PDB file of C-alpha atoms in Angstrom:
ATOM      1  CA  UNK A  29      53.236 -16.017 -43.364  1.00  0.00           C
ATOM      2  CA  UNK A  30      56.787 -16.008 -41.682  1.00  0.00           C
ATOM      3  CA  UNK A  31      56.876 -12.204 -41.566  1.00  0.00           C
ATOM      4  CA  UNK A  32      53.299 -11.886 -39.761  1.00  0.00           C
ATOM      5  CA  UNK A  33      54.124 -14.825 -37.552  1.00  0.00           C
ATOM      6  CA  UNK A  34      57.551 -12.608 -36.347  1.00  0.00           C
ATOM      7  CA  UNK A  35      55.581  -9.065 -36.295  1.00  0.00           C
ATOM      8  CA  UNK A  36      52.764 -10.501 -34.073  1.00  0.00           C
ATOM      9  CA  UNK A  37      55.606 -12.016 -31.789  1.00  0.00           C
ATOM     10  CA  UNK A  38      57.100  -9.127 -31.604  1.00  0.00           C
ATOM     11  CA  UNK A  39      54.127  -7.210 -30.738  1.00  0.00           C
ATOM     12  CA  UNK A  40      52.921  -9.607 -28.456  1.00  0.00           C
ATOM     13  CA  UNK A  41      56.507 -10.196 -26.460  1.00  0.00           C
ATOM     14  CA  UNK A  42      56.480  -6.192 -26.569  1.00  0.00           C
ATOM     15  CA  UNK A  43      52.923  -6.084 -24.851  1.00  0.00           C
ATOM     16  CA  UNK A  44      54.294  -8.287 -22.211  1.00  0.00           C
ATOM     17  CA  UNK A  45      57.755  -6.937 -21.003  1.00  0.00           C
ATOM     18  CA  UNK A  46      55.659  -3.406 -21.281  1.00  0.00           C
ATOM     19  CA  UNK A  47      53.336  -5.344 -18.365  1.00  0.00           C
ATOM     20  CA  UNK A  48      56.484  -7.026 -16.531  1.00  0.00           C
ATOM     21  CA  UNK A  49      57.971  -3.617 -16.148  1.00  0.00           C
ATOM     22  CA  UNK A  50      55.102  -1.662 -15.205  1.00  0.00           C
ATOM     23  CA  UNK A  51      55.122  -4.055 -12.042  1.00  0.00           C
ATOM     24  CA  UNK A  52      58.448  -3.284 -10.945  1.00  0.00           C
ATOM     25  CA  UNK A  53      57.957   1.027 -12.111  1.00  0.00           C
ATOM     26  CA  UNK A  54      54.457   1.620 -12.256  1.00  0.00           C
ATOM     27  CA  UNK A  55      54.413   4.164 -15.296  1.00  0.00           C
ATOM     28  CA  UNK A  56      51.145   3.300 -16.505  1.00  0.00           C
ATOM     29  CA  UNK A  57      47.749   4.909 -15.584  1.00  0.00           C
ATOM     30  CA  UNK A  58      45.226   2.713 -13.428  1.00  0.00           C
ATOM     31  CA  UNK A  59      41.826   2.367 -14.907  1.00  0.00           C
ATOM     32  CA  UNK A  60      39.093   2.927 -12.183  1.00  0.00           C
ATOM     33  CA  UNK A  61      38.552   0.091 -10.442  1.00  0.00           C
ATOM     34  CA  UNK A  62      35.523  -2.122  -8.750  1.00  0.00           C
ATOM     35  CA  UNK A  63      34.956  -2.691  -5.368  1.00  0.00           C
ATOM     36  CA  UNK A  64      35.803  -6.539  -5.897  1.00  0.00           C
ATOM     37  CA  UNK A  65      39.262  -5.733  -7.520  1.00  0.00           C
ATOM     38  CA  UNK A  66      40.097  -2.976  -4.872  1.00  0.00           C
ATOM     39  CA  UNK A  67      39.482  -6.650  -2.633  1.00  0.00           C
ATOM     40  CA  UNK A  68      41.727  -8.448  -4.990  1.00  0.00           C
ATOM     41  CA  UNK A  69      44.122  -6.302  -5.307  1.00  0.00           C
ATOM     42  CA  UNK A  70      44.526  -5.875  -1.475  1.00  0.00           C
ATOM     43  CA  UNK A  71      44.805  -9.554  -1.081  1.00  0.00           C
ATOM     44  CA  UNK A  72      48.266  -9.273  -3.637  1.00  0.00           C
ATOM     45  CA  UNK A  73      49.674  -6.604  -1.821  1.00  0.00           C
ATOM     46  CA  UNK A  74      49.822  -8.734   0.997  1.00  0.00           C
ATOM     47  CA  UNK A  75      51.018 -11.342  -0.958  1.00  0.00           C
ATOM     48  CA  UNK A  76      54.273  -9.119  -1.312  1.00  0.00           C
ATOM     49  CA  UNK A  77      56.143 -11.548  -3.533  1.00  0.00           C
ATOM     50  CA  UNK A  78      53.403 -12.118  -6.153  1.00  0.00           C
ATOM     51  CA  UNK A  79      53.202  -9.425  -8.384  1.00  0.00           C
ATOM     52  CA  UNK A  80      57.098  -9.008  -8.573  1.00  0.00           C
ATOM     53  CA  UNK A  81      57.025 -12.826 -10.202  1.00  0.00           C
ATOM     54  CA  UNK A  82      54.407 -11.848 -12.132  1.00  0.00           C
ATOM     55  CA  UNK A  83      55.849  -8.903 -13.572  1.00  0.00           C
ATOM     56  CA  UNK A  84      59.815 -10.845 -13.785  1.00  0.00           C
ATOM     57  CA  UNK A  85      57.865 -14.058 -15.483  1.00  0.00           C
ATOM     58  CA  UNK A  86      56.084 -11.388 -18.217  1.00  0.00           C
ATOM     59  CA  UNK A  87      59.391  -9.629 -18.532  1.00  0.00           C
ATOM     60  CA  UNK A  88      61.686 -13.370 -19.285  1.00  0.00           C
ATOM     61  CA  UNK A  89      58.028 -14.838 -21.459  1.00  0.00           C
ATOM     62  CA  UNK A  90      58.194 -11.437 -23.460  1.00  0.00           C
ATOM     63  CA  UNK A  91      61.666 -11.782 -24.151  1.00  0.00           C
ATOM     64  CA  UNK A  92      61.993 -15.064 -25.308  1.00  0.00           C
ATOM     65  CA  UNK A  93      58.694 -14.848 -27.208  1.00  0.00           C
ATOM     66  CA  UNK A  94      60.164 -12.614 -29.225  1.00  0.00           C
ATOM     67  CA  UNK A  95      63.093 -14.227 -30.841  1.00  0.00           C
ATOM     68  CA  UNK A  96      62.379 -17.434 -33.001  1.00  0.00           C
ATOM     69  CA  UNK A  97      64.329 -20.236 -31.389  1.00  0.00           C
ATOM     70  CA  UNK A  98      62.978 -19.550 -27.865  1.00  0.00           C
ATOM     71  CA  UNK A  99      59.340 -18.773 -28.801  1.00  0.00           C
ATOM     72  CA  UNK A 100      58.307 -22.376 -27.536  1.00  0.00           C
ATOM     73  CA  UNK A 101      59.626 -22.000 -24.213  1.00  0.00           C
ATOM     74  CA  UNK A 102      58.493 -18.509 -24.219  1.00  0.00           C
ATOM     75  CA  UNK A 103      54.619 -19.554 -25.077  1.00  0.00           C
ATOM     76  CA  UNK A 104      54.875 -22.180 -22.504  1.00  0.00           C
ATOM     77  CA  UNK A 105      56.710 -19.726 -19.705  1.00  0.00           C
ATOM     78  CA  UNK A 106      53.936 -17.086 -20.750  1.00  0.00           C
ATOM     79  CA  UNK A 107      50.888 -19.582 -20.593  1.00  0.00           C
ATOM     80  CA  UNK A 108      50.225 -19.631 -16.606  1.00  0.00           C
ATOM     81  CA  UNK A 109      50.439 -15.370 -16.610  1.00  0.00           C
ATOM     82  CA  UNK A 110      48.469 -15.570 -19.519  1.00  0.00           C
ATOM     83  CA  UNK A 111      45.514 -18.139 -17.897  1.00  0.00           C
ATOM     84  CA  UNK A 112      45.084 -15.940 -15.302  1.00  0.00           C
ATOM     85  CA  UNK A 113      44.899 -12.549 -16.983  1.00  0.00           C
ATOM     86  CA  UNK A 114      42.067 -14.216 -19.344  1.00  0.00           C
ATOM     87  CA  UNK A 115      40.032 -15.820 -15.979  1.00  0.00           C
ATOM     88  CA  UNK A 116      40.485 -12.547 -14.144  1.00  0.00           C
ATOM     89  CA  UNK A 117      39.198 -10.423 -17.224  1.00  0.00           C
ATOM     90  CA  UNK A 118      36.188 -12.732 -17.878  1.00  0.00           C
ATOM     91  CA  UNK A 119      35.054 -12.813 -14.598  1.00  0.00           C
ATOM     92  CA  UNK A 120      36.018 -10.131 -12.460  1.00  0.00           C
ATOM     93  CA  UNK A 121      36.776  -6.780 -15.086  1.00  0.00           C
ATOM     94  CA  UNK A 122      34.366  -7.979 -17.890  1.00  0.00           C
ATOM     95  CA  UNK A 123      35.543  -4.822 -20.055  1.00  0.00           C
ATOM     96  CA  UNK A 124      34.519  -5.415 -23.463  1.00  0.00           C
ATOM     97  CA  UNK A 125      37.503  -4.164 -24.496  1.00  0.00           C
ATOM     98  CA  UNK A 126      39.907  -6.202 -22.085  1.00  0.00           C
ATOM     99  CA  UNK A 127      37.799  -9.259 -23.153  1.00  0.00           C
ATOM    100  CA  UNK A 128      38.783  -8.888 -26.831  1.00  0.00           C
ATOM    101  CA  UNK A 129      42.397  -7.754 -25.898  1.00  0.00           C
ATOM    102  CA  UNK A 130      43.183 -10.867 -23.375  1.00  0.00           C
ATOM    103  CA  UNK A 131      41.097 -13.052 -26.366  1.00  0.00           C
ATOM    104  CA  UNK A 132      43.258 -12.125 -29.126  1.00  0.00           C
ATOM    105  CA  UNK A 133      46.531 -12.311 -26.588  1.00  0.00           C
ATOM    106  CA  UNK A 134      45.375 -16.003 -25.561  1.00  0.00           C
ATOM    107  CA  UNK A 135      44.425 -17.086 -29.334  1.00  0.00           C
ATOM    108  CA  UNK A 136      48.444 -16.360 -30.298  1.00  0.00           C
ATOM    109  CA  UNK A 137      49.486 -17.784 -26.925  1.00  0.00           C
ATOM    110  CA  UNK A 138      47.288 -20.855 -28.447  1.00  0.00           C
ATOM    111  CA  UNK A 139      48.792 -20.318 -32.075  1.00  0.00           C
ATOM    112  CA  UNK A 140      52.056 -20.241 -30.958  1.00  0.00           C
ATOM    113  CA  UNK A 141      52.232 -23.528 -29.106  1.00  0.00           C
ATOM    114  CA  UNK A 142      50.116 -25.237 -31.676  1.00  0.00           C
ATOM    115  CA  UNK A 143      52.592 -23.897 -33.985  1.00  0.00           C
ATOM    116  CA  UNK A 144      55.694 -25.541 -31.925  1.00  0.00           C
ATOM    117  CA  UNK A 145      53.992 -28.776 -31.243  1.00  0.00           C
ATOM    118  CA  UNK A 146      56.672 -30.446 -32.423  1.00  0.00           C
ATOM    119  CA  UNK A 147      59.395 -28.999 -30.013  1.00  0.00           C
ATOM    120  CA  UNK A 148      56.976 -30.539 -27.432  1.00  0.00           C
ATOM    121  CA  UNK A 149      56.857 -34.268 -27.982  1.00  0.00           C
ATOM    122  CA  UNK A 150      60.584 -34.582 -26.357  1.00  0.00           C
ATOM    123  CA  UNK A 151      58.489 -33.603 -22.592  1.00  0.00           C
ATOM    124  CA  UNK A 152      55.330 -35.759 -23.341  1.00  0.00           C
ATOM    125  CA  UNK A 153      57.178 -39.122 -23.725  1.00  0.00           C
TER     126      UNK A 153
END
C-alpha cells in the first residue's frame, strides 16, 4: 500500500507543478471555451496578481506533495487551489471528463489529509 500511496503522490504533485508552470509559460493548448469562462477569465486578467499565486501555490503544493514528510502541509497548501478547480469544473465547465479528473484529484487531496490526521491535532488544540 506504501508504494501506491508514493506513485499516486507523485503523479498527483506532478499534475500540479505541470499546472503551476503552465501559468507562468503557457505551453499547454486551451480547450475551446464558453462564453461564461471567456467572462471569467477576463475578470482574472484584471485581477493581474491572481493567477501568478495560483500557479506559484500549485508549483510549492506539488512539490511538497510529493515527498513523504511534507505531504501534510502539501495536502493542506493544495486544498484551497484544489476547492476551487472542483467548484469551477462542476459548475461552470461541466466536462464529463474534467468532472471525473478534478473528482479523482479531490478524493486523494481527501485521502491524503485523512491519511495525516494525526500530524493535524497539534493546530486543532
Amino acid at each position: 500500500m506504501k508504494i501506491i500511496k508514493t506513485i499516486i503522490s507523485l503523479l498527483f504533485g506532478l499534475m500540479f507543478i505541470n499546472a503551476g508552470l503552465n501559468k507562468f509559460l503557457n505551453y499547454m493548448p486551451m480547450e475551446k471555451t464558453t462564453p461564461e469562462q471567456m467572462e471569467l477569465f477576463g475578470a482574472f486578467e484584471k485581477i493581474f496578481w491572481l493567477m501568478p499565486l495560483v500557479g506559484a501555490v500549485e508549483i510549492i503544493g506539488g512539490l511538497l506533495f510529493i515527498f513523504p514528510k511534507t505531504r501534510a502541509l502539501g495536502a493542506i497548501v493544495i486544498l484551497p487551489v484544489m476547492v476551487g478547480i472542483v467548484i469551477h469544473v462542476f459548475s461552470i465547465d461541466k466536462s464529463p471528463m474534467g468532472m471525473s479528473i478534478a473528482g479523482v484529484l479531490f478524493l486523494i487531496n481527501l485521502w491524503m489529509l485523512i491519511d495525516n490526521k494525526e500530524k493535524y491535532r497539534a493546530l486543532l488544540k
